[in-house]
Coordinates of C-alpha atoms and ligand atoms in Angstrom, one line a residue:
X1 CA 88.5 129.6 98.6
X2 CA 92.0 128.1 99.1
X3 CA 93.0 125.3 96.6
X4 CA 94.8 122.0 96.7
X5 CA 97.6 124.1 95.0
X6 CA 98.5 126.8 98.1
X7 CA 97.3 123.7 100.5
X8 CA 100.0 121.5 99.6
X9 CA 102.5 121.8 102.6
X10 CA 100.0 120.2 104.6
X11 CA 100.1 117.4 102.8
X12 CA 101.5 114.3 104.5
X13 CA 104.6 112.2 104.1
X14 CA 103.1 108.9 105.4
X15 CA 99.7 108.3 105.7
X16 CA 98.1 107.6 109.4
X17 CA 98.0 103.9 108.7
X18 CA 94.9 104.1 111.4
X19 CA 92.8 105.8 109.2
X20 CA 94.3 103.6 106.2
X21 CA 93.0 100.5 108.0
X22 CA 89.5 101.8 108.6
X23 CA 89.5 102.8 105.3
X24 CA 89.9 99.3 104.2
X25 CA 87.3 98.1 106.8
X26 CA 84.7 100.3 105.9
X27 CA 85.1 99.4 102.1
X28 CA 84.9 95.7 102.9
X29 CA 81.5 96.1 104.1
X30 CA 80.6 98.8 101.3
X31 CA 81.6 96.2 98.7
X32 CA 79.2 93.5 99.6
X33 CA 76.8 96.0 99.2
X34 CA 78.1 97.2 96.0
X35 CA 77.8 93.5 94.7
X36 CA 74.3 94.5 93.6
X37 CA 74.7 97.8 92.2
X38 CA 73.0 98.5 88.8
X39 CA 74.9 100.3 85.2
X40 CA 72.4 103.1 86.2
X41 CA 74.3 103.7 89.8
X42 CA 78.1 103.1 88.4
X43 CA 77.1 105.6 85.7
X44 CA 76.2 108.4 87.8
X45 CA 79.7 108.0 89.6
X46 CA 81.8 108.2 86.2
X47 CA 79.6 111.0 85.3
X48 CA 80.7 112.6 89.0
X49 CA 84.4 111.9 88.2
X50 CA 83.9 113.3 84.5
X51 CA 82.8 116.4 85.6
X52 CA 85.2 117.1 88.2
X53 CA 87.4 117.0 85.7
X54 CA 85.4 119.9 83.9
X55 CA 85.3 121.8 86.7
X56 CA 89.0 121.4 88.3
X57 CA 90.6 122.3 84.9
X58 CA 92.6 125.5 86.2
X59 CA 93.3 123.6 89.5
X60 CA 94.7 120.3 87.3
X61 CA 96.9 122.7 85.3
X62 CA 98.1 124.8 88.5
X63 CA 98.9 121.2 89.7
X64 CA 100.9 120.0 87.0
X65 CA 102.7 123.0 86.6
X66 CA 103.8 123.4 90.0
X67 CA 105.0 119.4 89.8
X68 CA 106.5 119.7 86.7
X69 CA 106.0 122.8 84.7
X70 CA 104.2 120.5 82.3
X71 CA 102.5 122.8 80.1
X72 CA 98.4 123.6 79.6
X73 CA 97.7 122.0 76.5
X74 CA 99.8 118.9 77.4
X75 CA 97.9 118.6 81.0
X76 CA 94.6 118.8 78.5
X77 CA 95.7 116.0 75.8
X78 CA 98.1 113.6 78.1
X79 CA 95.4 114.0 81.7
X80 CA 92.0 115.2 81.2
X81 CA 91.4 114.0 77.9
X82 CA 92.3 110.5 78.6
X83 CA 90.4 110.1 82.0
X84 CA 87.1 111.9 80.0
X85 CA 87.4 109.6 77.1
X86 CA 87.8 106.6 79.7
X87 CA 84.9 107.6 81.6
X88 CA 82.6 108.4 78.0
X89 CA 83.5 105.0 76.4
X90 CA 82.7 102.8 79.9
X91 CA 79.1 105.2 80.4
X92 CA 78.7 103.9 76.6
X93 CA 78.7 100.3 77.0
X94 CA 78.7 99.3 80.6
X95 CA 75.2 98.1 80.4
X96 CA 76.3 95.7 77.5
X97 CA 79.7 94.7 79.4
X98 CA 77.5 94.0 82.9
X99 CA 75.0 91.6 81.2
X100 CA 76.4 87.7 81.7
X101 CA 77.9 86.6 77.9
X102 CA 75.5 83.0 77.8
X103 CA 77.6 80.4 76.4
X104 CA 76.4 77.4 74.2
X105 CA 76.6 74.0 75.6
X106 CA 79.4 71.7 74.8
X107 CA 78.6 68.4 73.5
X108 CA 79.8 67.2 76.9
X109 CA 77.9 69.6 78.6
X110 CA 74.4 69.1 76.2
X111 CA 71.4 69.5 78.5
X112 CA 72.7 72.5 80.6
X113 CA 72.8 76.2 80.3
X114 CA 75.8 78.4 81.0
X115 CA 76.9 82.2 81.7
X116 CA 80.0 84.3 82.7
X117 CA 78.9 86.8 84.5
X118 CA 81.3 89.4 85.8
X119 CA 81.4 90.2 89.1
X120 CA 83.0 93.3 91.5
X121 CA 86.6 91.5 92.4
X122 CA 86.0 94.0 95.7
X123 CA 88.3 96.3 97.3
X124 CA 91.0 97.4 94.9
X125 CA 94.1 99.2 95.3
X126 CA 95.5 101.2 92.5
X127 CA 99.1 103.1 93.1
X128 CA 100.0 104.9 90.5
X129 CA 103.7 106.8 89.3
X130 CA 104.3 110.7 89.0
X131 CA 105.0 110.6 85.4
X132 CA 101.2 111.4 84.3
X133 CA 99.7 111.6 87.5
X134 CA 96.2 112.4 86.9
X135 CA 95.5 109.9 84.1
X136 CA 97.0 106.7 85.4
X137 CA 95.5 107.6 88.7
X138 CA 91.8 108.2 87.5
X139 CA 91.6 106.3 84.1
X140 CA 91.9 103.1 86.1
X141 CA 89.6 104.4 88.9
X142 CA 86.7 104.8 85.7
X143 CA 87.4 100.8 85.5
X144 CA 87.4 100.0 89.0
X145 CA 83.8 101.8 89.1
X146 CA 82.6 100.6 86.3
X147 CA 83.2 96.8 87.5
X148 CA 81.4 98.0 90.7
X149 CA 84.5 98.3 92.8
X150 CA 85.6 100.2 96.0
X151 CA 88.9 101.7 95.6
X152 CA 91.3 103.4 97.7
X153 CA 94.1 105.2 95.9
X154 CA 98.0 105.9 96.4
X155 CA 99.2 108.4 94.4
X156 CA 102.9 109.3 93.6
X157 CA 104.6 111.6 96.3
X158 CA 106.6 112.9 93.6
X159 CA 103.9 115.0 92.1
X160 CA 102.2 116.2 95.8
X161 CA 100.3 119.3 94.0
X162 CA 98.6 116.3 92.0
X163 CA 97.5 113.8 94.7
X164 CA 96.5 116.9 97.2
X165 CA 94.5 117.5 93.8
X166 CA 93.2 114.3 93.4
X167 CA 92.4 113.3 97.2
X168 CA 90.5 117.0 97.7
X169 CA 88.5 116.1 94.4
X170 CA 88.0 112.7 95.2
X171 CA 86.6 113.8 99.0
X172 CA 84.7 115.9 97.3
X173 CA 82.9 114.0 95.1
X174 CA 82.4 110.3 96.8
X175 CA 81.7 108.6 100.0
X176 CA 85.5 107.7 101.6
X177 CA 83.6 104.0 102.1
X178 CA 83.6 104.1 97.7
X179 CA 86.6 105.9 97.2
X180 CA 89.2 107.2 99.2
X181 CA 93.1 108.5 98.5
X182 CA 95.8 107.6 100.8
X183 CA 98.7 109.9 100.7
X184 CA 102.4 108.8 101.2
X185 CA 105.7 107.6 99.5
X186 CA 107.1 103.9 99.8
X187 CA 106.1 103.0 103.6
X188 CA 102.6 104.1 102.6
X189 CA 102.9 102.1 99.3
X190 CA 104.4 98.8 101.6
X191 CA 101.5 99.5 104.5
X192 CA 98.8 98.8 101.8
X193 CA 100.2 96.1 100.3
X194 CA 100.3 94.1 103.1
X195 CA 96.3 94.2 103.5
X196 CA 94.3 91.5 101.6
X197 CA 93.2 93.6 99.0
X198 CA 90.8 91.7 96.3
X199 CA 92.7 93.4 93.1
X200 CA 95.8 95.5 93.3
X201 CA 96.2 97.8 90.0
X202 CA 100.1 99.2 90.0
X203 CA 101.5 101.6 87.4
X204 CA 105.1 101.9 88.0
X205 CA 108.8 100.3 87.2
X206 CA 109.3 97.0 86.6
X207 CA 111.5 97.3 89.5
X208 CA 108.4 98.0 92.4
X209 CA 106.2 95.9 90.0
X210 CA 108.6 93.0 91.4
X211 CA 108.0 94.1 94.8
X212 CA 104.0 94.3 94.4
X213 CA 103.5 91.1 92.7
X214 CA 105.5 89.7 95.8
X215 CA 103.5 91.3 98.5
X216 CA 100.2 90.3 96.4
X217 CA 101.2 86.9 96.4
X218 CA 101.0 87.1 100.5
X219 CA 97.2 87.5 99.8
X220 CA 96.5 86.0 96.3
X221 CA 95.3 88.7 95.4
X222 CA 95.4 89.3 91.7
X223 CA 97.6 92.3 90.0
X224 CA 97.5 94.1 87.1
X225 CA 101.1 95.4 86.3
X226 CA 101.8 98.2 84.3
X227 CA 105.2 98.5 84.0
X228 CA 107.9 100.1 81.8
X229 CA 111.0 99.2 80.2
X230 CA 112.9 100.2 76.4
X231 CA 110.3 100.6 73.9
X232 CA 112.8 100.1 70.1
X233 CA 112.1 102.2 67.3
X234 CA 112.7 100.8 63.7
X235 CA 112.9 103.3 61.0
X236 CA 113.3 101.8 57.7
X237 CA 115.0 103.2 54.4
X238 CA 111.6 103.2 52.8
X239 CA 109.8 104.9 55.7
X240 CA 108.2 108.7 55.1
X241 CA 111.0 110.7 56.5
X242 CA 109.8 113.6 57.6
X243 CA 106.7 111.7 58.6
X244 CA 108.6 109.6 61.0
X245 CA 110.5 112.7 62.4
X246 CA 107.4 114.8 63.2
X247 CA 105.6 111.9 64.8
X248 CA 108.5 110.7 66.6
X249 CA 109.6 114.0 67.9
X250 CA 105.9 114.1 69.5
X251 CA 106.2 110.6 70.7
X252 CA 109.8 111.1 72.8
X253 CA 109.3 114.9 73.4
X254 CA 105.9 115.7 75.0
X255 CA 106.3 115.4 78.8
X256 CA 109.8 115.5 78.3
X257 CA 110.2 112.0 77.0
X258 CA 108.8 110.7 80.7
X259 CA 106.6 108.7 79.2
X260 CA 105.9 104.5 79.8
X261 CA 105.5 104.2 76.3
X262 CA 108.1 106.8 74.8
X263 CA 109.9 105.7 72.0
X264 CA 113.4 104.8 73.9
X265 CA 116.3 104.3 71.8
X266 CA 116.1 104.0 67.6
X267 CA 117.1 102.1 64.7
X268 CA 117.7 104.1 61.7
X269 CA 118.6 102.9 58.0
X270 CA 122.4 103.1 57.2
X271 CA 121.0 104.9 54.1
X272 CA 119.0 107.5 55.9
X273 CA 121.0 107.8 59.0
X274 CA 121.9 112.0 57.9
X275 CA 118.2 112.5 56.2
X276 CA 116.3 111.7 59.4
X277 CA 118.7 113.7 62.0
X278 CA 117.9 116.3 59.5
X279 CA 114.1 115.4 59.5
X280 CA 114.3 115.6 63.3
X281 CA 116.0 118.9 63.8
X282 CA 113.2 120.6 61.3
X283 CA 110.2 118.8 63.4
X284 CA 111.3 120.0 66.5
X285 CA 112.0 123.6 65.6
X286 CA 108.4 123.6 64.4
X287 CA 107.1 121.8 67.1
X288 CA 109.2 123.7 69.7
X289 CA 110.8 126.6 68.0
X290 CA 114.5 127.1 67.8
X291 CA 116.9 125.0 69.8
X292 CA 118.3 128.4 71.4
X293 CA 114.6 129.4 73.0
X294 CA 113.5 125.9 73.8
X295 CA 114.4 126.4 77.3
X296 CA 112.1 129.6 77.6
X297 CA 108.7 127.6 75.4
X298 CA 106.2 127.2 78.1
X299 CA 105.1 124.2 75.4
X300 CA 108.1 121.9 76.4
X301 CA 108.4 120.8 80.3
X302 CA 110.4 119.7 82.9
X303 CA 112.4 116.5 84.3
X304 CA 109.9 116.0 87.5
X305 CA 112.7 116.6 90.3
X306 CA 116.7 116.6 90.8
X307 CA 117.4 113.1 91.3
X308 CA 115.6 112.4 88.0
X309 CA 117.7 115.6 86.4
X310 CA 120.8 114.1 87.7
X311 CA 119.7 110.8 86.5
X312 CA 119.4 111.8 82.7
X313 CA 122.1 113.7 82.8
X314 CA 124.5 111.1 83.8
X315 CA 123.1 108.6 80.7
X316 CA 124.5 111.9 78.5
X317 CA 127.3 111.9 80.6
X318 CA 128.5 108.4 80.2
X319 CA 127.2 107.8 76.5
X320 CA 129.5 111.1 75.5
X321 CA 132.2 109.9 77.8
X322 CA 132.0 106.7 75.5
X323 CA 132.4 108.5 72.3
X324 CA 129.0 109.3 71.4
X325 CA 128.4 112.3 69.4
X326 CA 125.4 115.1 70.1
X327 CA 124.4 116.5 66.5
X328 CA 121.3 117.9 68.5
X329 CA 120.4 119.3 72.1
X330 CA 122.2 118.6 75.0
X331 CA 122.4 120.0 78.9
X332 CA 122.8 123.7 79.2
X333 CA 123.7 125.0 83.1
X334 CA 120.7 125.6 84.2
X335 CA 118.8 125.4 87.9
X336 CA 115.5 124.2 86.3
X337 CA 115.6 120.7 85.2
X338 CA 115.7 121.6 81.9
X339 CA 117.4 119.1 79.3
X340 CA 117.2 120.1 75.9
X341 CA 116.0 117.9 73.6
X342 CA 118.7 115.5 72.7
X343 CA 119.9 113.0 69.7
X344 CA 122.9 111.1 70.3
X345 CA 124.8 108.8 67.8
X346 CA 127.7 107.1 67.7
X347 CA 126.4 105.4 70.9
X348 CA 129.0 103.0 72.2
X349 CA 127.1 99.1 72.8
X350 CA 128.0 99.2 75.9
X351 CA 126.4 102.5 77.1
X352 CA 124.2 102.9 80.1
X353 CA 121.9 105.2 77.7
X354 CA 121.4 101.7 75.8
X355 CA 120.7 99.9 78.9
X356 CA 118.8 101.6 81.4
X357 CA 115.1 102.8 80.6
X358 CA 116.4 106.7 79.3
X359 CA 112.5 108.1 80.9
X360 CA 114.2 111.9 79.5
X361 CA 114.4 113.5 76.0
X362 CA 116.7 112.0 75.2
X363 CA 117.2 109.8 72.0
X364 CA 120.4 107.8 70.8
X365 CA 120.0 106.2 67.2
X366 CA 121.9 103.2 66.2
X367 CA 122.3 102.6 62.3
X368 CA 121.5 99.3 60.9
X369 CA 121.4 97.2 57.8
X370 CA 120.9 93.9 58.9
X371 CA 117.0 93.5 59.9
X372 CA 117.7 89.6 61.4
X373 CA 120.8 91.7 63.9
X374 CA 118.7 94.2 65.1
X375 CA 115.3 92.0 65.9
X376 CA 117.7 89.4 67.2
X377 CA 119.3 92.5 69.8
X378 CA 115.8 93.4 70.6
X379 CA 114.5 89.6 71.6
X380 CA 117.8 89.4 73.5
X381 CA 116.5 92.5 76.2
X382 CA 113.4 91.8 78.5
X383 CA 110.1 92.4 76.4
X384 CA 109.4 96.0 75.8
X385 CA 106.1 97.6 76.4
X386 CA 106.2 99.2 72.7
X387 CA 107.7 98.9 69.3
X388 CA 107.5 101.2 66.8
X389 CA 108.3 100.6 63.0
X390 CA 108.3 103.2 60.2
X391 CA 108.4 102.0 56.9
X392 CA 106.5 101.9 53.2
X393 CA 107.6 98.3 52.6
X394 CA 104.4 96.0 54.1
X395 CA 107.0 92.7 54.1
X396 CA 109.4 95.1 56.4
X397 CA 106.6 96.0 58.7
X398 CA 105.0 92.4 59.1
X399 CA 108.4 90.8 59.1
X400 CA 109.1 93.1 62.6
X401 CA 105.9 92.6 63.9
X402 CA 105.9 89.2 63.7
X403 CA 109.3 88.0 65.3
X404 CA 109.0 90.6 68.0
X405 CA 107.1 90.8 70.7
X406 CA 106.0 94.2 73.0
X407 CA 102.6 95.5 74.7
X408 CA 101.9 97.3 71.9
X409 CA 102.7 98.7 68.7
X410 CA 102.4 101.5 66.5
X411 CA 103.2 101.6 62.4
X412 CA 104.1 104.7 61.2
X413 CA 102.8 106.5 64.8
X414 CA 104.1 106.5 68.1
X415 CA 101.8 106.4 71.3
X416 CA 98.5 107.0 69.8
X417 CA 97.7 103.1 70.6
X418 CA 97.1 104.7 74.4
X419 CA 94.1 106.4 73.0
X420 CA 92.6 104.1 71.1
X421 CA 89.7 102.7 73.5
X422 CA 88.8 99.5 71.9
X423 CA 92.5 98.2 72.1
X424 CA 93.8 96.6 75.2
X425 CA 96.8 98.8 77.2
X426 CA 99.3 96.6 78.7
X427 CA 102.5 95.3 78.8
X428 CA 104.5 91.6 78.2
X429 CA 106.8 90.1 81.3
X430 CA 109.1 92.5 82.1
X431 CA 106.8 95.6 81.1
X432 CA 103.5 94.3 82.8
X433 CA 100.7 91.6 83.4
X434 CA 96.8 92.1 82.5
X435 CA 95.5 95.1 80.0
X436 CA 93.9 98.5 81.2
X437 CA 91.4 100.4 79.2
X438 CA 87.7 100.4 78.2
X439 CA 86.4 96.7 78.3
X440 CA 89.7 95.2 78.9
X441 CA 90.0 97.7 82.2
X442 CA 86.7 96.6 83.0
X443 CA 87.7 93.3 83.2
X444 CA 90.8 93.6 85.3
X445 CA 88.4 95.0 88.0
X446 CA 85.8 91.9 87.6
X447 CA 86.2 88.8 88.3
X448 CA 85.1 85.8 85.5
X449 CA 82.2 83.8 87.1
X450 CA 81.3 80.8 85.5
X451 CA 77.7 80.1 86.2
X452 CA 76.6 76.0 84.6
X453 CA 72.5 75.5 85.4
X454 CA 71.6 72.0 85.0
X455 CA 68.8 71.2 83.2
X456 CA 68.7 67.3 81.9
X457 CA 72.5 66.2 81.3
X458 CA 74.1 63.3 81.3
X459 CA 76.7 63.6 83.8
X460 CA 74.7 61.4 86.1
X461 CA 76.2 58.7 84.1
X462 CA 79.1 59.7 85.4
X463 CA 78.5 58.2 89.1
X464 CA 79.6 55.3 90.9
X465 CA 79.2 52.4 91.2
X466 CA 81.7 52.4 87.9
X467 CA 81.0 49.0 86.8
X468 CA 78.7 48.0 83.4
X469 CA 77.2 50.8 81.6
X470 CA 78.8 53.4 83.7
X471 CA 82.2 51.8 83.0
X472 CA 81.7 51.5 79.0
X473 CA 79.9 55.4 78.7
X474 CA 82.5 56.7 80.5
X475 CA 84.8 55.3 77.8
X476 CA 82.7 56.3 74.9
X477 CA 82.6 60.1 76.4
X478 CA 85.9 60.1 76.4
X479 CA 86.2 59.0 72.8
X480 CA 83.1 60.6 71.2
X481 CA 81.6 63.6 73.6
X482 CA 84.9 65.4 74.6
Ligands
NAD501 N1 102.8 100.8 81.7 C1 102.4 101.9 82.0 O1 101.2 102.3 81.8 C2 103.2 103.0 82.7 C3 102.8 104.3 82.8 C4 103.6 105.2 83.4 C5 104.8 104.9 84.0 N2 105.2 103.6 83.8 C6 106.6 103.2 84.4 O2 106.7 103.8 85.7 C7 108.0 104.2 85.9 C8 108.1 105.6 86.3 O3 107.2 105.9 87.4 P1 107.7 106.0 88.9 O4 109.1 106.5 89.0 O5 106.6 106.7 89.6 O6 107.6 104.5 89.3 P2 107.9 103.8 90.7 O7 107.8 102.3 90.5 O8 109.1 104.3 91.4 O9 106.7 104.3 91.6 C9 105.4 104.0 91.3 C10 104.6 104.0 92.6 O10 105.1 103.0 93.5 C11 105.4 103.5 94.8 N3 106.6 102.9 95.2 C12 107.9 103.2 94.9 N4 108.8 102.4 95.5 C13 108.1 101.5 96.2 C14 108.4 100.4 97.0 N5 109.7 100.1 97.3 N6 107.4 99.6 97.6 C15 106.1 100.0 97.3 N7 105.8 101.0 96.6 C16 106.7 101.8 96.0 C17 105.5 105.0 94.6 O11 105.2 105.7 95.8 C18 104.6 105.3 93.4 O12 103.3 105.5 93.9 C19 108.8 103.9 84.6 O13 109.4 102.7 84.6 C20 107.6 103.9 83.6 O14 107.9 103.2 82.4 C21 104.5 102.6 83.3

């Protein structure tokens, strides 16, 4: 049997935007029908889309390799695991999420009953970014079914061995009327947002999140952005060193620091400044082995493509041009998109490394002594989608928590609040709109219904003719009932 893997040249560069529009058709009359569907039929679909992923293991890894050489036991922590856990936690509780939340009366509203009940929003579009193509693609695809939803996917063009993956798997196991991919790059992308989708669910830059909310707003449809930006890291003088280092040289490392929620650049101590560059050598050796055979561990990947490589290379380039110093890592020649991990200090302000989102391993620390600076330089940049502290000192870490604001934040971690299923996943302004994840993924793809049943109120007071007793309850609701 061939797989997606050796099929991939026959993958498409733009979709047929025939087929895309009776794809959208055909769901539009699959969703009414959907409207009705029990937990008991969503179930069985997550449990469709859970096993595939059992079963397509060796073809997920083939896939992510041949995108980016992203390495086995990555592909099974930063892809499958996420999209399983997703699709266990919503087969869990999406009977007790589907049942309408009854809400007591107000005193307003005395003599009534109400519900919210959430309903399917409909058709929904997700497009989703190359950097963990799998999991952004099907962990919002679990929510979409779980609220009841048909879907039609875009998948990144930069990782094709993943979306031929992912549109073979999805034909395989649903109805094109449920779910259905749709190949393509950015005129595939633009061709679906202007149809009058019912949600549109975009993982990407804040850049194209600009451009989707626009297009939405054609339709009024809603959006869920998830988005990226520079996620600050503060490590105090009283943090766990070594601690920080290990946990840090995960966080900016695996997937080759291509990660939404990466730690980006760093504030470090004065006082520890030399203690924590030491810290972060001795992590990565043991995470990655020496810094001479790096480039040959099969655990440490690749920057996805050239333009990227370039990309990265260039914030080196121009930070070290500046004045910066490397004290680890760097860019060996090379022809495989390999950067090695990389600490840079002595960053000037003004460095593009300092301004752009870095999406690379690559890590510049700024010192600091002055806590009131550094939050002050963080509020003045566009709200960041995380913000890690490391410290002992409980004032330190409240003090930062509470006069900053970011999607989400770790203390003494990095990333892990992406697996945690009973915390919302989202961003703030600049790095997104609307959560993802378990109940609060469920809700993007539903829509609120407020449901009042009359039963003996008083709002037939209310009606004209306002003169008299109408006149003076109206009043004395307004003063006593509200
Ligand atoms: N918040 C999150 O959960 C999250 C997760 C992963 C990545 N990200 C962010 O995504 C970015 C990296 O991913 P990327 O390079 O794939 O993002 P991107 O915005 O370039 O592309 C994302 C998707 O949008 C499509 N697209 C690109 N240009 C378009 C256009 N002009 N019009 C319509 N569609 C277009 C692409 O085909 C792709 O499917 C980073 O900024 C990262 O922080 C965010």
């Amino acid at each position: 049997m061939s797989t997606a893997v050796e099929n991939i040249a026959a993958a498409p560069e733009e979709a047929d935007h025939n087929r895309t529009e009776r794809l959208f058709a055909a769901q539009q009359s699959k969703a009414l029908s959907l409207r009705t569907s029990t937990a008991a039929e969503r179930i069985e679909k997550l449990k469709r889309l859970r096993q595939a992923m059992f079963d397509r293991t060796e073809q997920i890894y083939k896939a992510c390799h041949a995108d980016f050489a992203k390495p086995a036991p990555e592909v099974d922590i930063t892809e499958i695991l996420p999209v399983v856990m997703e699709a266990n936690h919503a087969i869990r509780h999406l009977k007790g999420w589907m049942k309408p939340e009854r809400k007591r009366p107000t005193l307003l509203m005395f003599g009534t009953s109400a519900e919210v009940r959430n309903e399917p929003k409909g058709v929904c579009l997700i497009i989703s970014p190359w950097n963990y193509p799998i999991n952004l693609s099907f962990g919002p695809l679990v929510s979409a079914l779980a609220a009841g939803n048909t879907v039609i996917l875009k998948p990144s063009e930069l990782t094709p061995h993943c979306a031929q993956l992912m549109d073979e798997i999805v034909r395989d196991i649903f109805d094109e009327d449920e779910v259905a991919v749709v190949q393509g790059a950015v005129e595939t992308s633009q061709h679906l947002l202007g149809l009058p989708f019912n949600h549109i669910f975009f993982t990407g830059s804040p850049a194209v999140g600009k451009i989707v909310m626009r297009a939405a707003a054609e339709n009024l449809t809603s959006v869920t952005l998830e988005l990226g930006g520079k996620s600050p890291v503060i490590v105090d003088k009283t943090a766990d060193i070594a601690n920080a280092a290990k946990n840090l040289a995960w966080g900016k490392f695996a997937n080759n620091g291509q990660t939404c929620i990466a730690p980006d650049y760093m504030y470090v101590h004065t006082d520890i400044v030399d203690s924590f560059i030491e810290a972060m050598r001795k992590a990565m050796t043991k995470l990655y082995g020496d810094q001479s055979r790096m480039e040959s561990n099969p655990d440490y990947c690749r920057i996805v493509n050239d333009k990227h490589y370039g990309r990265v290379k260039g914030l080196i380039d121009d930070a070290t041009q500046r004045g910066a110093r490397v004290p680890m890592g760097g860019v060996p020649a090379n022809d495989d998109n390999y950067i090695a991990p990389t600490l840079l200090t002595d960053v000037d302000r003004d460095s593009r490394v300092l301004e752009e989102e870095i999406f690379g391993p690559v890590l510049p620390i700024v010192p600091f002594t002055d806590t009131d600076r550094i939050i002050g330089e963080i509020n003045a940049k566009p709200k960041p989608l995380a913000l890690y502290v490391f410290a002992r000192d409980n004032d330190f870490i409240e003090k930062v928590l509470t006069h900053t604001s970011a999607g989400g934040s770790c203390v003494n971690h990095s990333m892990v609040q992406f697996l945690h299923a009973n915390l919302p996943f989202g961003g703030v302004n600049n790095s997104g709109l609307g959560n993802s994840h378990g109940h609060y993924g469920f809700k993007a793809f539903s829509h609120e219904r407020a449901v009042v049943r009359e039963r003996f109120s008083l709002s037939f007071l209310f009606l004209p003719p306002y003169k008299g007793f109408t006149r003076w309850f109206i009043k004395f609701a307004t003063r006593w009932l509200s």
